Structure formats: structure tokens, C-alpha cells
Amino acid sequence: MKPVNIGICGLGTVGSGVFNVMQRNRAEINARAGHDIRVTHVGARRDNPACDLSQVIVERDVLNVAKAPDVDVVVELIGGCDIAKTLVLEAINHGKHVITANKALIALHGNEIFQAASEKNVGVYYEAAVAGGIPVIKAIREGLAANSIQWVAGIINGTGNYILSEMRDHGRSFEDALADAQALGYAEADPSFDVDGIDACHKLAILASLAFAIPLQFDKAFIEGIRHVETQDVENAEELGYRIKHLGIAKRVDSGVELRVHPTLVPDKRLLANVDGVMNAVLIQADAVGPTLYYGPGAGSEPTASSVIADIVDLVRVMDVEPHLRVPSLAFHPGLLKEDQIVEQSDIETANYLRLQVIDELGVMSAITQILSGKGINIQAMMQKEPKEGESTVSLIILTNKVKESSLQAAISEIEELRAVEGKVTQIRMESLN
Amino acid sequence: MKPVNIGICGLGTVGSGVFNVMQRNRAEINARAGHDIRVTHVGARRDNPACDLSQVIVERDVLNVAKAPDVDVVVELIGGCDIAKTLVLEAINHGKHVITANKALIALHGNEIFQAASEKNVGVYYEAAVAGGIPVIKAIREGLAANSIQWVAGIINGTGNYILSEMRDHGRSFEDALADAQALGYAEADPSFDVDGIDACHKLAILASLAFAIPLQFDKAFIEGIRHVETQDVENAEELGYRIKHLGIAKRVDSGVELRVHPTLVPDKRLLANVDGVMNAVLIQADAVGPTLYYGPGAGSEPTASSVIADIVDLVRVMDVEPHLRVPSLAFHPGLLKEDQIVEQSDIETANYLRLQVIDELGVMSAITQILSGKGINIQAMMQKEPKEGESTVSLIILTNKVKESSLQAAISEIEELRAVEGKVTQIRMESLN
């Protein structure tokens, strides 16, 4: 059988992982694939000392890999949306199949890329773009093909999960835990992509499309990061039988699809609540199978390489078949995607954890509960924390029942105007995940 | 495109689930598959009131479905190895593709069935045979194709996991929990298949072949059930920071492949230790990705149907392609399977939990520890439980370091001969799962 030639573009953390795992496990990979798969080209501005490039053609201009006549599959591991996008479209244009680990590229430009690939009859695979080494795209797109999916909830940013785990396990502040994550290489110098939820939302947008047959709609998602979560919130949650996780949630409801990333109180018995450190996990609720969960490393050189190479093996099997026999890029055959509306955040209903700093005096509680009940908000639990040494105010924790976001926001505004309430109300949404 | 005709044989719990989910989610399934997939034939001794069979051809003799010229795919959901095996081989012989949820059939006769399928160029798919609705065969066979797999450890029998969960959560005895499982329909009147580990071992044999490129070798596995696990063992484990789970473990070691099913103490922080009730989970350690875990319902009508239908969708895509482009039945292309030896249980090394009933007198401890150290067995922890009201003996709990099974068995024999030791020593193996 004709060997399959792979061109790897980008030789950083992930690129070098793909290159080296392909070499180390070549015999086993080929025994599974039934083809001789070989890396013949590498496109990289500079060599990587971790990789022995003596047997491959090295291009300093990655676009040359996209144009090389004997390359069958271009693997884009550059990151970002500039050169990466140009490279992917150029490769497609030259009739190459494409594999990428680039979540931003797929989330932001996937609709355009899949359209181009469809016109050129080539495949674009991107398992590594969501939850790193966990084969969760395959699970949704193929393993759960029988199901009407109801919701997806995932810990899909390892940095954020590391920070929240550290805050819980060691009572550390957000800032401390973040500094630690940076020192360990889990977080970038500018951590906003991770801790502000952008990265998680890229992945969520992809998961939602695969689950609900909708086009990629990153820009319509609600995104809230974890900077405002304080150690006391983590401790309060624990005391109430919950853990705080930064979740990406996509849910089909009557009015459309909810698409939201935010810190979330999750009952501590849930498996998802017990996913700690940099690990990722995605929980999927579907009508036939019920709940299934997929857990593993969400980033890193070889975990990401594992998914990239799985895509290569999949692609090798369908390179020469009729395109309609391939698994569709967004799980559903084009033309069958629905234009389901993304629900406005103000219309979303969740239970909530609220923390307020109040002056401990007669009538405060009654004023607060009156405001809540005036908006039709039921209180599920209420807890007052003793004032800390030297503080004159007490923390008041309120758990609400399920309530429409707009009603809650209106209530919060009124509460914040009370004389006895200091500063802002901290709101963290809750999900029962069952 | 030509519609694909499915014949479902067996209309019990799983068969009716497949029939009904195929109807309910038909539009979505077809939008994913890109084909019109329809159930045209049903083979069943009697109708099932849960299914409206007015639109299908019903055969009382399932072999007629295997022979029907317009059936493309035969779905075997009869169970057992008699009629089911005849049906599957007959279907293959008539050039039909086959899907089955039958773990015993695959574990015991898979080598023969795959050989027959290979000669006739048809596919045999069986995702539902392991861990019910969890797409774990797909994960190993495709999602982890880049990896050299090191070990697999799974909770792959829901009945056993339900019993152990009940013993822990409610302090119930094995017998009580079993009776409850039977009342709830989780366990058969004769529960031996589940609680003695046979069912788990069928699934383990399959997982091991997929992971390690070895032929199916159910008969060489070590199997130990959970009947001897007592409530006090569950409680002792808890006190020591462990949980007892009935695990199927397949591990590649220098001398071959370990294949064993037994109750196991697992550190309580591990995600696998937190999988409760009838749920299943499989943890896989692989060289590139590291650990990944797959969780979900291991049985039931629609969860199992979910996997059967996923197989149908997969199969529909590769029905008409060259057979070598299909994912191989046992993950590796035939001819590339290795004849790795299954390691004798006496040669396996694990840490162990031991519980002995001893007369509380001077010199007993020293005699026991001398026997252990004489066999080169190191003690990791030791704990004496106060005698219960009216009992003259005390329970002694010993955790050993990793030790060869044959050395431990020799030590246990000597210990049981001590005058001060009453009855048998309870041994439960331990796994750190990291």
C-alpha cells in the first residue's frame, strides 16, 4: 500500500510531541492503521533540539509544506489565527487533508474552513482542539451518534482548574495560585486567555456545534472568568457540600441553545467535582445513554500529540473514500445544521450562590429577603459567617432556587443599594448536573 | 443514496431499546450518518409490546433474518453463545455485516468470528459488549491509536459495583446488598455471572486484546469474585483511605500481559474510587496521553442501544469501502497480533490488604511479622481492631508492599497454621492506579 506522507507545521511543544510519538510508536501505529504513515516534511522557523530532523525535509516557510506535491496531510500546530489560518486554507486549496490542534482557529474560523474543505473534498480533523488528549470529539461525533444530546458540561481549561483546586486544597488566594500556575508553566505570563474563560469558550463553541447541529457561534456565548472567586467562596461552597469549578456549559432548552462559561458550584459527590489539578473532563447528558464522562489531560506535549495522531490514523482510513462517507466536520452532514438561536444570558435560569458583606444590624436580613421574594426568587439556604477579627461586617451567603438571570440581576442591583450592604454582591451560578 | 436495511435479532431489553431509539432519533441519526438507516426486519420468538412492529418484517426464526437478501446489517441481541453464535456465523456466511452486544460471544468465540468475517469481507462491530453505553472500545481502538497502552483498569460490572457501593454507603452485608440488587433487577436470580467476575472477565479479555494486540484469551485470566468481601473490609479500607472496587485489570509487564479480575483496594482520591452504584468506568494508562477515563452506564436498554446504534452508523460509512480501510476487529490488523503470554497469577506482584482473626496474646504479632519478613514481604501498615462485644479474638489488618503472589500465598498458608490465628486470612489486592 502507498505510504502516507505527513507534513508537520510548527515544532513547538505539540509539534515536537507529534514528531516524537510518531517515531517512537511507529510500528504500533502502523499496525493499527494498516498503512505506513511517515512524517516526511516539517515546517518550522527553527529546529527543535528535541527532534531529530535528519530524515525529513525541513521548510522554514510553512506554506511550502502546504504546496509540497508529495505531502498528503498537513498538520497545523502553529497556533493563533494568522499564519495558521493562511496555512490551513492554502493546504486545503492544494487538496491536502488538514489536521489541527488549534481551538481558536476552529472556533472562530471553522465555518469558513469546513466550507473550503468541503469544496475541495478534503477532510479537516481537530480532536486535539478540545480537551487535549481526551478523545471527546470522537465520543460525541461517533460514539454518541444514536443520541439526542441534552447538555454538555466540561472542565476544559486545565489552568483554571489547577487554580481552583489549589484554592480549595491549600486555602490559597487566586493570585497566589495563579503565580504558582505560571511558575509551573501551566499559565502564560498573560493569563487572561485561561482565567477569563476565552480558551474554555473556544472549546465550548466547538462542543456545542457537535452536540446540537448548530454552526460555530463563539461570539454569542456568555463568558465569565474566575478572577472574582475568593478563597472564602471556595470554603463556603465546601461547607455547603459543593465545589467551585470553571465550567463550559452548552444546553438545549426550549428557546434554543445555552452557551456559557462561568465558575459554577457543583455538588461534591459528582464525578466532575472530583476532577482536580490540570486535568480536564467533559460530562455529556444524552437521551438514550444518559450521562457519560470523559476524563484526561487537557494539554501538554504528548497528550495533545495523542489526539493529533489519532486524527491522522482516522484520516488515513478515509483519505480515498467518497467524501460523504467521512464523519462530517461538525458531526452533522452540511445542509442539515440547524440555525438554533443562542439564548441570551439574561434569559437563562440557574440556581445561584450569592455572597454579600452586610452590617450586622436589625432589619438587614428582612430587607434582603424582601427584595428577593419581590422578584419571585426563592431562597434555598442562607448562612451567616461570623465577622473576622477587626471587621465590623459579616458575610451573608444565600443559595437561591432556579431563577431567571434578569430577575436576579435586578434583585442584586436593589440589594447593592441597601445602606447596610457593603460593596458588590458576589454571584456564582450553580448546576446540579443531573 | 441507497437506504441501509437493518435486521434486529432478539427483541428483549436491548433489542427493544435499539428498535425504539432508532425510531425516535431517526432524523438526527440519519443527519449524522448521511444515510437513510432503517430497521426493516426483526427476528424474535415473540413480539414485544414496547415495539410497534407494524412497519417491519417479523421473522420467528432469526436465521431467516440472516438469510434475507435485502438485509444489509444483522444486529445480534439474543445473548448467550448458542443461537447467537449460529446466527452470527450464518449472517457472515451470507455476506451480512454484524453488530452484537454479546460479550460472552466475543470473548469466547471472537477469534473464530473475526476470522470468518475477514474471509467474507464483512465487518463485525461490538461496542456494546464492553461497558454498555460508554464508547470505550472506540476510544481504545481509535482515540488512543497513537499510544502504547500500559494498563487498563475498569469497573465493568454494574451489579458488583452496586453491591460494593451499598456495603460502603449503608454498612450492609454482601447478602443484603445482593438481595436488593436482585429486587431492583440489577442482578439475575443466579447472580454468579456478575458477582463471581465471569461477566467482568469477558469484557476484560476484550479490552486486553484491543489494548495489547493479543488474541482473545478469556480462559487464561485470573478471576476472583466479591463474595468473600465483608462489610468490615469495606469499613477498614475506608479508614485507611481506600475503597474496594471489583476491577478488571489488564497490564503489560516485562513477562507478558496480566489479565485479572478481583476486588481491589483503590486510593479514595482516585476518580475510579468515586464511581458508585451501577455505573461503569474504564481507566486507561497509555504512554503518550497518560491517564484517560471513560464513565457511564454499563447496562440497560437504551444505554446499550446507544452503543449498538453507534456501531450501525460507523458500519454504514465503511460498508462499501475496501475492508482494509475499516478499523480492524481487534484494533490491530490481523497478522500483526502478538502471541504475548498471559502471566500466571502466582507470578503477579501487587500490594495487599490482609485481614486475620487472632487471639490477642503475647507473641502473635511477632510470629506473623516474622513469617512475612521471612518471605521478603514488607509491611506498609498494620492496624488492630478492638474485639467486638462477646468476641475473644481481634481483627488484625495488614497492608503489604508489592509482593509476588506466590510468596504471599506461602506466607498466608504458614500464618493460617499458627495456633493463635483463627480461620482463613482474607486477602484483597491493592492497586495505586498511577
PDB file of N, CA and C in Angstrom, chain A residues 16 35 39 42-43 55 90 124 149 159 189 217 222 230 290 297 305 320 340 347 358 371 388 398 424:
ATOM      1  N   SER A  16       6.622  19.001  18.456  1.00  0.00           N
ATOM      2  CA  SER A  16       7.696  18.062  18.789  1.00  0.00           C
ATOM      3  C   SER A  16       7.120  16.788  19.396  1.00  0.00           C
ATOM      4  N   HIS A  35      -1.477   1.101   7.414  1.00  0.00           N
ATOM      5  CA  HIS A  35      -0.773   1.890   6.411  1.00  0.00           C
ATOM      6  C   HIS A  35       0.602   2.244   6.976  1.00  0.00           C
ATOM      7  N   VAL A  39       6.292  10.785   8.711  1.00  0.00           N
ATOM      8  CA  VAL A  39       6.481  12.232   8.663  1.00  0.00           C
ATOM      9  C   VAL A  39       7.599  12.501   7.672  1.00  0.00           C
ATOM     10  N   VAL A  42       8.703  18.813   7.657  1.00  0.00           N
ATOM     11  CA  VAL A  42       8.478  19.633   8.846  1.00  0.00           C
ATOM     12  C   VAL A  42       8.607  21.093   8.433  1.00  0.00           C
ATOM     13  N   GLY A  43       7.627  21.902   8.812  1.00  0.00           N
ATOM     14  CA  GLY A  43       7.714  23.339   8.568  1.00  0.00           C
ATOM     15  C   GLY A  43       7.897  24.050   9.884  1.00  0.00           C
ATOM     16  N   GLN A  55      15.964  12.889   8.915  1.00  0.00           N
ATOM     17  CA  GLN A  55      15.303  12.082   7.883  1.00  0.00           C
ATOM     18  C   GLN A  55      14.140  12.813   7.201  1.00  0.00           C
ATOM     19  N   GLU A  90      -4.476  27.383   2.594  1.00  0.00           N
ATOM     20  CA  GLU A  90      -3.553  27.077   1.497  1.00  0.00           C
ATOM     21  C   GLU A  90      -3.448  25.563   1.296  1.00  0.00           C
ATOM     22  N   VAL A 124     -10.912  17.870   7.353  1.00  0.00           N
ATOM     23  CA  VAL A 124     -10.247  18.693   8.378  1.00  0.00           C
ATOM     24  C   VAL A 124     -10.596  18.090   9.738  1.00  0.00           C
ATOM     25  N   ILE A 149     -28.573  14.852  22.152  1.00  0.00           N
ATOM     26  CA  ILE A 149     -27.802  15.301  23.312  1.00  0.00           C
ATOM     27  C   ILE A 149     -28.549  16.427  24.013  1.00  0.00           C
ATOM     28  N   THR A 159      -5.633  25.149  33.348  1.00  0.00           N
ATOM     29  CA  THR A 159      -5.052  26.198  34.189  1.00  0.00           C
ATOM     30  C   THR A 159      -6.057  26.667  35.231  1.00  0.00           C
ATOM     31  N   ALA A 189       2.316  34.159  30.823  1.00  0.00           N
ATOM     32  CA  ALA A 189       2.584  35.424  31.520  1.00  0.00           C
ATOM     33  C   ALA A 189       1.318  36.287  31.514  1.00  0.00           C
ATOM     34  N   GLN A 217     -20.568  29.354  16.977  1.00  0.00           N
ATOM     35  CA  GLN A 217     -21.043  30.694  17.334  1.00  0.00           C
ATOM     36  C   GLN A 217     -20.373  31.191  18.606  1.00  0.00           C
ATOM     37  N   PHE A 222     -21.816  33.482  26.478  1.00  0.00           N
ATOM     38  CA  PHE A 222     -21.606  34.273  27.698  1.00  0.00           C
ATOM     39  C   PHE A 222     -20.340  33.754  28.366  1.00  0.00           C
ATOM     40  N   GLU A 230     -13.227  34.145  45.367  1.00  0.00           N
ATOM     41  CA  GLU A 230     -12.317  34.311  46.501  1.00  0.00           C
ATOM     42  C   GLU A 230     -12.200  33.016  47.291  1.00  0.00           C
ATOM     43  N   GLY A 290     -27.894   8.403  28.592  1.00  0.00           N
ATOM     44  CA  GLY A 290     -27.836   9.057  29.906  1.00  0.00           C
ATOM     45  C   GLY A 290     -26.520   9.799  30.038  1.00  0.00           C
ATOM     46  N   PRO A 297      -5.866  14.339  30.434  1.00  0.00           N
ATOM     47  CA  PRO A 297      -5.093  15.576  30.382  1.00  0.00           C
ATOM     48  C   PRO A 297      -5.571  16.469  29.243  1.00  0.00           C
ATOM     49  N   ALA A 305      -0.435  15.427  21.344  1.00  0.00           N
ATOM     50  CA  ALA A 305       0.046  14.627  20.207  1.00  0.00           C
ATOM     51  C   ALA A 305      -0.799  13.373  20.025  1.00  0.00           C
ATOM     52  N   ASP A 320      -9.166   8.188   0.769  1.00  0.00           N
ATOM     53  CA  ASP A 320      -9.509   7.886  -0.613  1.00  0.00           C
ATOM     54  C   ASP A 320     -10.949   7.415  -0.798  1.00  0.00           C
ATOM     55  N   ASP A 340     -30.387  27.065  15.247  1.00  0.00           N
ATOM     56  CA  ASP A 340     -30.922  27.270  16.593  1.00  0.00           C
ATOM     57  C   ASP A 340     -30.337  28.530  17.211  1.00  0.00           C
ATOM     58  N   ASP A 347     -31.824  35.545  29.857  1.00  0.00           N
ATOM     59  CA  ASP A 347     -32.975  34.639  29.860  1.00  0.00           C
ATOM     60  C   ASP A 347     -32.665  33.278  30.460  1.00  0.00           C
ATOM     61  N   VAL A 358     -22.477  42.447  54.851  1.00  0.00           N
ATOM     62  CA  VAL A 358     -23.519  43.315  55.427  1.00  0.00           C
ATOM     63  C   VAL A 358     -23.163  43.759  56.838  1.00  0.00           C
ATOM     64  N   ILE A 371     -36.510  41.869  49.079  1.00  0.00           N
ATOM     65  CA  ILE A 371     -36.138  42.181  47.690  1.00  0.00           C
ATOM     66  C   ILE A 371     -36.172  40.913  46.843  1.00  0.00           C
ATOM     67  N   LYS A 388     -14.754  38.534  60.763  1.00  0.00           N
ATOM     68  CA  LYS A 388     -13.351  38.266  61.069  1.00  0.00           C
ATOM     69  C   LYS A 388     -12.852  39.302  62.070  1.00  0.00           C
ATOM     70  N   ILE A 398     -26.182  33.272  50.476  1.00  0.00           N
ATOM     71  CA  ILE A 398     -27.549  32.885  50.112  1.00  0.00           C
ATOM     72  C   ILE A 398     -27.487  31.955  48.911  1.00  0.00           C
ATOM     73  N   LYS A 424     -19.967  45.056  46.353  1.00  0.00           N
ATOM     74  CA  LYS A 424     -20.723  44.306  45.355  1.00  0.00           C
ATOM     75  C   LYS A 424     -21.154  42.936  45.886  1.00  0.00           C
TER      76      LYS A 424
END
